[in-house]
C-alpha positions as CSV (number, residue, x, y, z in Angstrom):
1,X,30.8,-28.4,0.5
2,X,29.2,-32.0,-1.2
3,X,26.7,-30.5,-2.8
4,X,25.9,-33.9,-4.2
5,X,24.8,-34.6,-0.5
6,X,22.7,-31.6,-0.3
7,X,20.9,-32.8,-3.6
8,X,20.4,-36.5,-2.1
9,X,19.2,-35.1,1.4
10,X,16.5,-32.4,0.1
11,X,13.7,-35.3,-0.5
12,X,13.9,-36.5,2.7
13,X,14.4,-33.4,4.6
14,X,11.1,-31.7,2.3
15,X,8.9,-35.2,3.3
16,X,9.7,-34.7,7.0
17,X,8.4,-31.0,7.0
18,X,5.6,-32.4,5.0
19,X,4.7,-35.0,7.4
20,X,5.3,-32.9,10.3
21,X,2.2,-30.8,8.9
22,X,3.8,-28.3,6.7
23,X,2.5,-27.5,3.7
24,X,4.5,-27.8,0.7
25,X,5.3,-25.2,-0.9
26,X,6.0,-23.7,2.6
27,X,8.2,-26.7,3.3
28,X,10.0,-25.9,0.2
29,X,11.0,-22.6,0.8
30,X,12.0,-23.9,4.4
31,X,14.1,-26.3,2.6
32,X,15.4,-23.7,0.5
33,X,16.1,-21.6,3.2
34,X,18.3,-24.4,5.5
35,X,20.6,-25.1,2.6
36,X,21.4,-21.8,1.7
37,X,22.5,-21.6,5.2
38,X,24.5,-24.8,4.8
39,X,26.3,-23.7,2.2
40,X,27.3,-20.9,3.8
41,X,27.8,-22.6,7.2
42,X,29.2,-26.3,6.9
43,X,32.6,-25.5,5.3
44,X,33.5,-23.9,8.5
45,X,31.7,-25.9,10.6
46,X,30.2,-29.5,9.3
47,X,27.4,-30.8,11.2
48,X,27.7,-34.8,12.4
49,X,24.3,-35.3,11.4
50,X,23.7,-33.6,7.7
51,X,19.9,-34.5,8.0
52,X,19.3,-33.7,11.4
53,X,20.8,-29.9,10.9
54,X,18.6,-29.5,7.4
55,X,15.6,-30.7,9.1
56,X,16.3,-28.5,12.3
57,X,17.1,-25.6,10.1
58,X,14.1,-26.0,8.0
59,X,11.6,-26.4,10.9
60,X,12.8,-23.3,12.2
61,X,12.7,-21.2,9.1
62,X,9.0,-23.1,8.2
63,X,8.1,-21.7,11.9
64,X,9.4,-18.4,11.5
65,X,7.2,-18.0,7.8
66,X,4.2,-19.1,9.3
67,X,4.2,-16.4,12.6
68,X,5.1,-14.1,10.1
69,X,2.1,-14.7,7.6
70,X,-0.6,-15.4,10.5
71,X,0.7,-12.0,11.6
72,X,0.2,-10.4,8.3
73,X,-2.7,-11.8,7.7
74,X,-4.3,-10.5,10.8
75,X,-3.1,-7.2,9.5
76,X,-5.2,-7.6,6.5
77,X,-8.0,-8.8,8.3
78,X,-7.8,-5.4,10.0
79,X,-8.4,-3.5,6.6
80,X,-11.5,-5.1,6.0
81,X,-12.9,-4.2,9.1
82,X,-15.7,-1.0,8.6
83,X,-14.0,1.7,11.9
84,X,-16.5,2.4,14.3
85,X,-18.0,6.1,13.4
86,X,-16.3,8.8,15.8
87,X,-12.7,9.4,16.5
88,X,-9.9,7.1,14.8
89,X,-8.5,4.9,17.2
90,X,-4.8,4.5,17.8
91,X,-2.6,3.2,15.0
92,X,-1.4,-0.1,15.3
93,X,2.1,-0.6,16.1
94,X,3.5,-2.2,12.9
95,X,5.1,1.5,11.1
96,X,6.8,1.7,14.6
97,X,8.0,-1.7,14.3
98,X,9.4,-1.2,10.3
99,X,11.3,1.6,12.2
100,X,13.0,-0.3,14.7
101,X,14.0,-2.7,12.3
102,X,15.9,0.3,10.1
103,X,17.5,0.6,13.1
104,X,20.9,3.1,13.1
105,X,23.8,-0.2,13.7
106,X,22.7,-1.6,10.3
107,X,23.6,-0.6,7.0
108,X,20.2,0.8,4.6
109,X,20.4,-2.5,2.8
110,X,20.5,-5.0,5.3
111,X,18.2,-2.7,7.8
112,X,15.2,-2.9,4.5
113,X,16.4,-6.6,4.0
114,X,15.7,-7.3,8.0
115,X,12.2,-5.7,8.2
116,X,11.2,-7.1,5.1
117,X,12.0,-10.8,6.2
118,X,10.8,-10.0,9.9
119,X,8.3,-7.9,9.5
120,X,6.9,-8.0,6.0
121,X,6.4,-12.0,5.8
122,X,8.6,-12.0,2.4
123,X,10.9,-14.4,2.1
124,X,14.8,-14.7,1.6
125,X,14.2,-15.3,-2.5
126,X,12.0,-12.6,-3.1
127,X,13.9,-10.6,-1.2
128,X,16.6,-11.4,-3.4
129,X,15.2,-10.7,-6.5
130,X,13.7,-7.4,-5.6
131,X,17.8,-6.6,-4.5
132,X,18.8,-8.4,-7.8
133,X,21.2,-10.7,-5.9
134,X,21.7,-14.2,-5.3
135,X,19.5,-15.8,-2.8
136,X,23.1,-16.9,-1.2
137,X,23.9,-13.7,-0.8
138,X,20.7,-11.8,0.5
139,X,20.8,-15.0,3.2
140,X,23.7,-13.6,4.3
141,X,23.3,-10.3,4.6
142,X,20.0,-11.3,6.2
143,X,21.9,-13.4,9.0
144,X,24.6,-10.3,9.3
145,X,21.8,-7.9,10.2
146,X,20.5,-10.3,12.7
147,X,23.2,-10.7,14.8
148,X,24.3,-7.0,14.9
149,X,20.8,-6.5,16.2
150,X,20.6,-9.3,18.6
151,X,22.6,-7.7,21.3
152,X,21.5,-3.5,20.9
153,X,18.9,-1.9,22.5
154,X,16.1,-0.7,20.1
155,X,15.6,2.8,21.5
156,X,17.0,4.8,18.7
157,X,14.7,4.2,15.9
158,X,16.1,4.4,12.0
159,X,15.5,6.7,9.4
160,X,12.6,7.7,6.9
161,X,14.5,7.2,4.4
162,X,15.1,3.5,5.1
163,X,11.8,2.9,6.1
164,X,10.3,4.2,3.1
165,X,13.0,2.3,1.4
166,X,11.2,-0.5,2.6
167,X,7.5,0.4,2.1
168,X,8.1,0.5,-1.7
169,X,9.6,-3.0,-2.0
170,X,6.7,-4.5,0.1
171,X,4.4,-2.6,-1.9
172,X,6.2,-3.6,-5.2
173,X,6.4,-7.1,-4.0
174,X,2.3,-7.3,-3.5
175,X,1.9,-5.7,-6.7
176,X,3.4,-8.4,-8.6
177,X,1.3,-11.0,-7.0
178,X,3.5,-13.0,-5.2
179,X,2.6,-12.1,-1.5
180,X,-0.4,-9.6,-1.7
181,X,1.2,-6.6,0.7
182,X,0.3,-3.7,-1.8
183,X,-2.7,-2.8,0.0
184,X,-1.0,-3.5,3.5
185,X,2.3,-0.7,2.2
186,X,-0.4,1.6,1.7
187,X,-2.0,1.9,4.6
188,X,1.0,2.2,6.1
189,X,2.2,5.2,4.2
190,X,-0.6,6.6,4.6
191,X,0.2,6.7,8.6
192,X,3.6,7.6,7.9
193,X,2.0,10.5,5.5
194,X,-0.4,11.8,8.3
195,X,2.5,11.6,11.0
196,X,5.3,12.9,9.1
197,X,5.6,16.8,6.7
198,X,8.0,15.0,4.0
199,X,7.3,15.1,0.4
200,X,9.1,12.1,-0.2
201,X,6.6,10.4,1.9
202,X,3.8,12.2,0.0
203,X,5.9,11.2,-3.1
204,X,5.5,7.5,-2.3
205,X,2.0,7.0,-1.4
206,X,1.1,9.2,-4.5
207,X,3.4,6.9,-6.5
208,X,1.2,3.4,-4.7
209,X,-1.8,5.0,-5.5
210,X,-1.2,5.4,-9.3
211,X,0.1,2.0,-9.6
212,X,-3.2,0.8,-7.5
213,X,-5.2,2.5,-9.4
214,X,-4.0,0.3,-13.0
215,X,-4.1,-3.0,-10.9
216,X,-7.2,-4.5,-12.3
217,X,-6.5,-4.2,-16.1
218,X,-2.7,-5.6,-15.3
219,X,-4.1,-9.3,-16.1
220,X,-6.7,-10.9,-18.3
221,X,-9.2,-13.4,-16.9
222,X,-6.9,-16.2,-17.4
223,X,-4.3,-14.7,-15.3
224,X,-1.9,-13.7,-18.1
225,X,-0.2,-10.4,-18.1
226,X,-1.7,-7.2,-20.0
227,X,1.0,-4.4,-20.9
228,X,0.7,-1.1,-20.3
229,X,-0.5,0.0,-24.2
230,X,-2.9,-2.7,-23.8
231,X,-4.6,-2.5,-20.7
232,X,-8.6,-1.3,-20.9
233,X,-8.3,2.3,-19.4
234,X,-11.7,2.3,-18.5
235,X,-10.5,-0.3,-15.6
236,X,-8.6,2.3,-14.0
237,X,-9.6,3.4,-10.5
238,X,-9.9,7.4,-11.6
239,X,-11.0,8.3,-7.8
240,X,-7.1,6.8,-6.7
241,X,-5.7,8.4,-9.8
242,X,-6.7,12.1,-9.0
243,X,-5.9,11.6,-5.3
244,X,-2.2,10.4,-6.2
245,X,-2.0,13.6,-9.0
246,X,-3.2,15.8,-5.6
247,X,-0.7,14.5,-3.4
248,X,2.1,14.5,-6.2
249,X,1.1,18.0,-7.3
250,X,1.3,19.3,-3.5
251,X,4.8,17.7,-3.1
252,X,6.4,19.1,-5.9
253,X,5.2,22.3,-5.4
254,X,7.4,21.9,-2.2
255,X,10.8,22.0,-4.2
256,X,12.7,19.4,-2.8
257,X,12.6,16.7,-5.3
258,X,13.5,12.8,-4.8
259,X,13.1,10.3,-6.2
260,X,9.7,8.6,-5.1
261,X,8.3,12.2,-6.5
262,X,9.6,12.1,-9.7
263,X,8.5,7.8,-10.3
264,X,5.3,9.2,-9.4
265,X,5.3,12.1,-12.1
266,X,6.2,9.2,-14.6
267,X,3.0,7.1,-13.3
268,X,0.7,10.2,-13.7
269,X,2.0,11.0,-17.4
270,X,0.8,7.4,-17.9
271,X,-2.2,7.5,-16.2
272,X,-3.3,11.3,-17.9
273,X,-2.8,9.7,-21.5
274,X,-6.1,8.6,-22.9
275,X,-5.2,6.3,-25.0
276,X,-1.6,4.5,-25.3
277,X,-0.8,7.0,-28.5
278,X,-1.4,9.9,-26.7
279,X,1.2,9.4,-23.6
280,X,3.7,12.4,-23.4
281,X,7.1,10.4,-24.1
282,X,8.8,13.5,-24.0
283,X,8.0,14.4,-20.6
284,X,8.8,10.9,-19.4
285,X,12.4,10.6,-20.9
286,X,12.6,14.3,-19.2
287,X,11.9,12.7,-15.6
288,X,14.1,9.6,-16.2
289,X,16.4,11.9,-16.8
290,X,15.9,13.4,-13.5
291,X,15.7,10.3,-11.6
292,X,19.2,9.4,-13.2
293,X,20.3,12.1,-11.5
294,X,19.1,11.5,-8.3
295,X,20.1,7.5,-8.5
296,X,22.0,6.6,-11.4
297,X,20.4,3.1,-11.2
298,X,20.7,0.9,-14.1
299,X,17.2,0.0,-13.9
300,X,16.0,3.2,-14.1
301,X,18.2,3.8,-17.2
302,X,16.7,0.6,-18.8
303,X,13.4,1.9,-17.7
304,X,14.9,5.7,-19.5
305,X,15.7,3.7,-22.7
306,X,12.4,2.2,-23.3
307,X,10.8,5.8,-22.7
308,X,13.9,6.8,-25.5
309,X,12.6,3.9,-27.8
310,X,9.0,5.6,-27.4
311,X,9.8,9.4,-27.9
312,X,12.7,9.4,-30.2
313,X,11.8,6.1,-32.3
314,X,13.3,2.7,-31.5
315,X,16.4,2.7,-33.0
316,X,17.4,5.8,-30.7
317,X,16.0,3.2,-27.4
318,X,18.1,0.7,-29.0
319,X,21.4,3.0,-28.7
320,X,20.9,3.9,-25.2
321,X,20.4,-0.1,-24.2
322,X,23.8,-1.1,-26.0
323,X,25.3,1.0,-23.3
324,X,23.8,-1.2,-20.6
325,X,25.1,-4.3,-19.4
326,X,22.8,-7.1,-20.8
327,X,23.1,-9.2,-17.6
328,X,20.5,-6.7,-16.1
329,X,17.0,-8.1,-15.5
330,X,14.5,-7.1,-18.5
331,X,17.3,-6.1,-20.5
332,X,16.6,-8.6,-23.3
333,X,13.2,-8.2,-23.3
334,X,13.1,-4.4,-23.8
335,X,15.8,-5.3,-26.5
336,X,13.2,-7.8,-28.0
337,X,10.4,-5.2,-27.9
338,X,12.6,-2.5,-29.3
339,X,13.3,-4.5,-32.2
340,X,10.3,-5.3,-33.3
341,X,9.3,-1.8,-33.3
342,X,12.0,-1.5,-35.7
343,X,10.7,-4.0,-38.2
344,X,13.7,-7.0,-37.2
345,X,11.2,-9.1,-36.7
346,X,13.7,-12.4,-36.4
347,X,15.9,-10.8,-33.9
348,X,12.7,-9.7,-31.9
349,X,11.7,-13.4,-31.9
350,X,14.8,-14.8,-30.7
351,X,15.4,-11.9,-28.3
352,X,11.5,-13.0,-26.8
353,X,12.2,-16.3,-26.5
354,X,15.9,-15.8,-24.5
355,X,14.0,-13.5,-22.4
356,X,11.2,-16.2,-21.6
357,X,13.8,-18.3,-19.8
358,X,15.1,-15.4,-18.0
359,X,12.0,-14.4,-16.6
360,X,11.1,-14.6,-13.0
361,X,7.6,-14.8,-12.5
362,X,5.7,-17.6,-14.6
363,X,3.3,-14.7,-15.8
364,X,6.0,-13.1,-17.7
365,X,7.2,-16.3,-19.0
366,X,4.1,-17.1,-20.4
367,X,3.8,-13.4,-21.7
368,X,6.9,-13.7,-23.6
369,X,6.9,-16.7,-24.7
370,X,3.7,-15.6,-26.6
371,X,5.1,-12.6,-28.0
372,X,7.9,-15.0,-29.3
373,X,5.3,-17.8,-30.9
374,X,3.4,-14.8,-32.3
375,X,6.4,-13.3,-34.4
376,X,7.5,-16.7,-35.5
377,X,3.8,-17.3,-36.9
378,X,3.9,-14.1,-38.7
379,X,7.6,-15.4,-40.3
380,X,6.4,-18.7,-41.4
381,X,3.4,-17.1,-43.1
């Protein structure tokens, strides 16, 4: 593979997309898009005319994107529309449509990594960084789950499971701002709510609802991010609050915990403390400790250390990180907040600035490389 020749051709393949009416940061992605596939394709089978393939690749992918947002947006339209008074009509087909796409010849992860390319409008790099793996890699797995499909007939539908596997990382994905599906993952569990007895499903939409809720206060007017401890409470949407607590409390009382019901009990303990000081720490580490159980992800245990840091003072947070690899996203962040909570100041600064260039979004960027040029005022004072 000359990826010198990929380098040289991207200019001219981006301007042809661009000229052909794309926009550009939609021809970008495109762009993106046909040489990860040329990485992976052109060592076994090199193309006669590099340029042509890129630009036919990326028209394609560029193509694909925009069906896929014109058909999400007309979802979205849909929302804003007041219903007619009387009966509810007939759901739309999309929740059948996530289903067919977690359909029973994939694995889970390539079955969530289908619908949310074909169905949810995301694409192949967000994908990516919600699975934390390289964009190379989800590509792949993306193309895998493509061709298995391409010949089977879609009459055995796949699993909640799956599907709801799905909901939560289109929901998550809207709710960092990137592609603005929150509201869209919603509605949609709400379907699946009203179809389906499952407190998992109940667990879910209670868990969207208590995010929703804290979505205003989550920037400032300037678009910069404002944590948790920091946000204006009184922001908080306290009608969508006590509706997810409802739902949670009815699901739990079922006794058949998951793991979307015990995020969800985490969410509420935030959103029941009224102030910052006042959250119950202890309770939190308690349901990390559960959803370890239940998933034994390393995110959750970086999530379980911070909630350590909190109830049991930072040095005790700081303890439980050392035991997780530092190569996970956040992980020097939460090491740079710990430490400033424990008074090392120049470690904290470093640690913020080493997590501003790890940062994926340009909002968290920006956040942390504040909290660095903030520490490093107070230390030159």
């Amino acid at each position: 593979m000359d990826e010198l020749l990929l380098r040289s051709l991207t200019p001219s393949v981006l301007a042809v997309l661009v000229r052909r009416g794309a926009d550009f940061a939609a021809a970008e992605d495109a762009v993106q898009d046909a040489l990860v596939e040329a990485v992976r394709v052109w060592p076994k089978d090199a193309p006669r005319d590099p340029k042509g393939w890129l630009v036919t690749v990326a028209w394609r992918r560029f193509l694909d994107a925009t069906r896929a947002d014109a058909s999400r947006r007309r979802r979205e339209d849909r929302l804003d529309e007041e219903p007619a008074p009387g009966p509810a009509s007939a759901v739309d087909d999309t929740l059948q449509l996530y289903f067919l796409c977690a359909h029973p010849s994939l694995t889970p992860s390539s079955a969530v990594a289908l619908t949310l390319r074909a169905v949810g409008g995301l694409t192949t790099r967000q994908i990516a960084r919600a699975y934390l793996v390289p964009e190379a890699t989800m590509a792949q797995r993306i193309s895998r789950a493509k061709r298995t499909v391409s010949g089977v007939r879609f009459d055995r539908p796949g699993d909640v499971s799956t599907v709801l596997r799905v909901l939560y990382l289109v929901f998550n994905e809207g709710y960092s701002g990137d592609v603005d599906l929150a509201a869209e993952a919603i509605r949609l569990t709400r379907q699946l709510a009203a179809a389906i007895d499952h407190p998992e499903v109940a667990g879910l939409l209670a868990l969207m609802l208590l995010h929703h809720a804290r979505r205003v206060s989550r920037t400032a007017p300037d678009g910069s991010l404002v944590p948790l401890a920091e946000q204006d409470r009184g922001l908080w949407d306290t009608g969508m609050i006590a509706e997810g607590v409802e739902i949670l409390q009815a699901a739990l009382a079922r006794d058949r915990l998951g793991e979307f019901q015990a995020q969800a009990a985490v969410a509420a303990l935030h959103a029941d403390a009224p102030t910052a000081g006042e959250t119950d720490w202890v309770q939190i580490v308690e349901w990390y400790d559960e959803l370890v159980g239940l998933t034994d992800s390393p995110v959750v245990r970086l999530n379980r250390a911070v909630a350590v840091g909190e109830a049991d003072g930072p040095r005790a947070g700081l303890a439980e990180l050392g035991a997780l690899s530092d190569a996970l996203p956040r992980h020097t962040a939460v090491a740079a907040y710990l430490h400033e909570r424990d008074g090392d100041l120049p470690t904290a600064a470093r640690l913020y600035a080493e997590a501003a260039h790890k940062a994926p979004t340009l909002a968290e960027r920006d956040h942390l490389t504040r909290q660095a040029a903030r520490l490093n005022a107070g230390l030159r004072r």
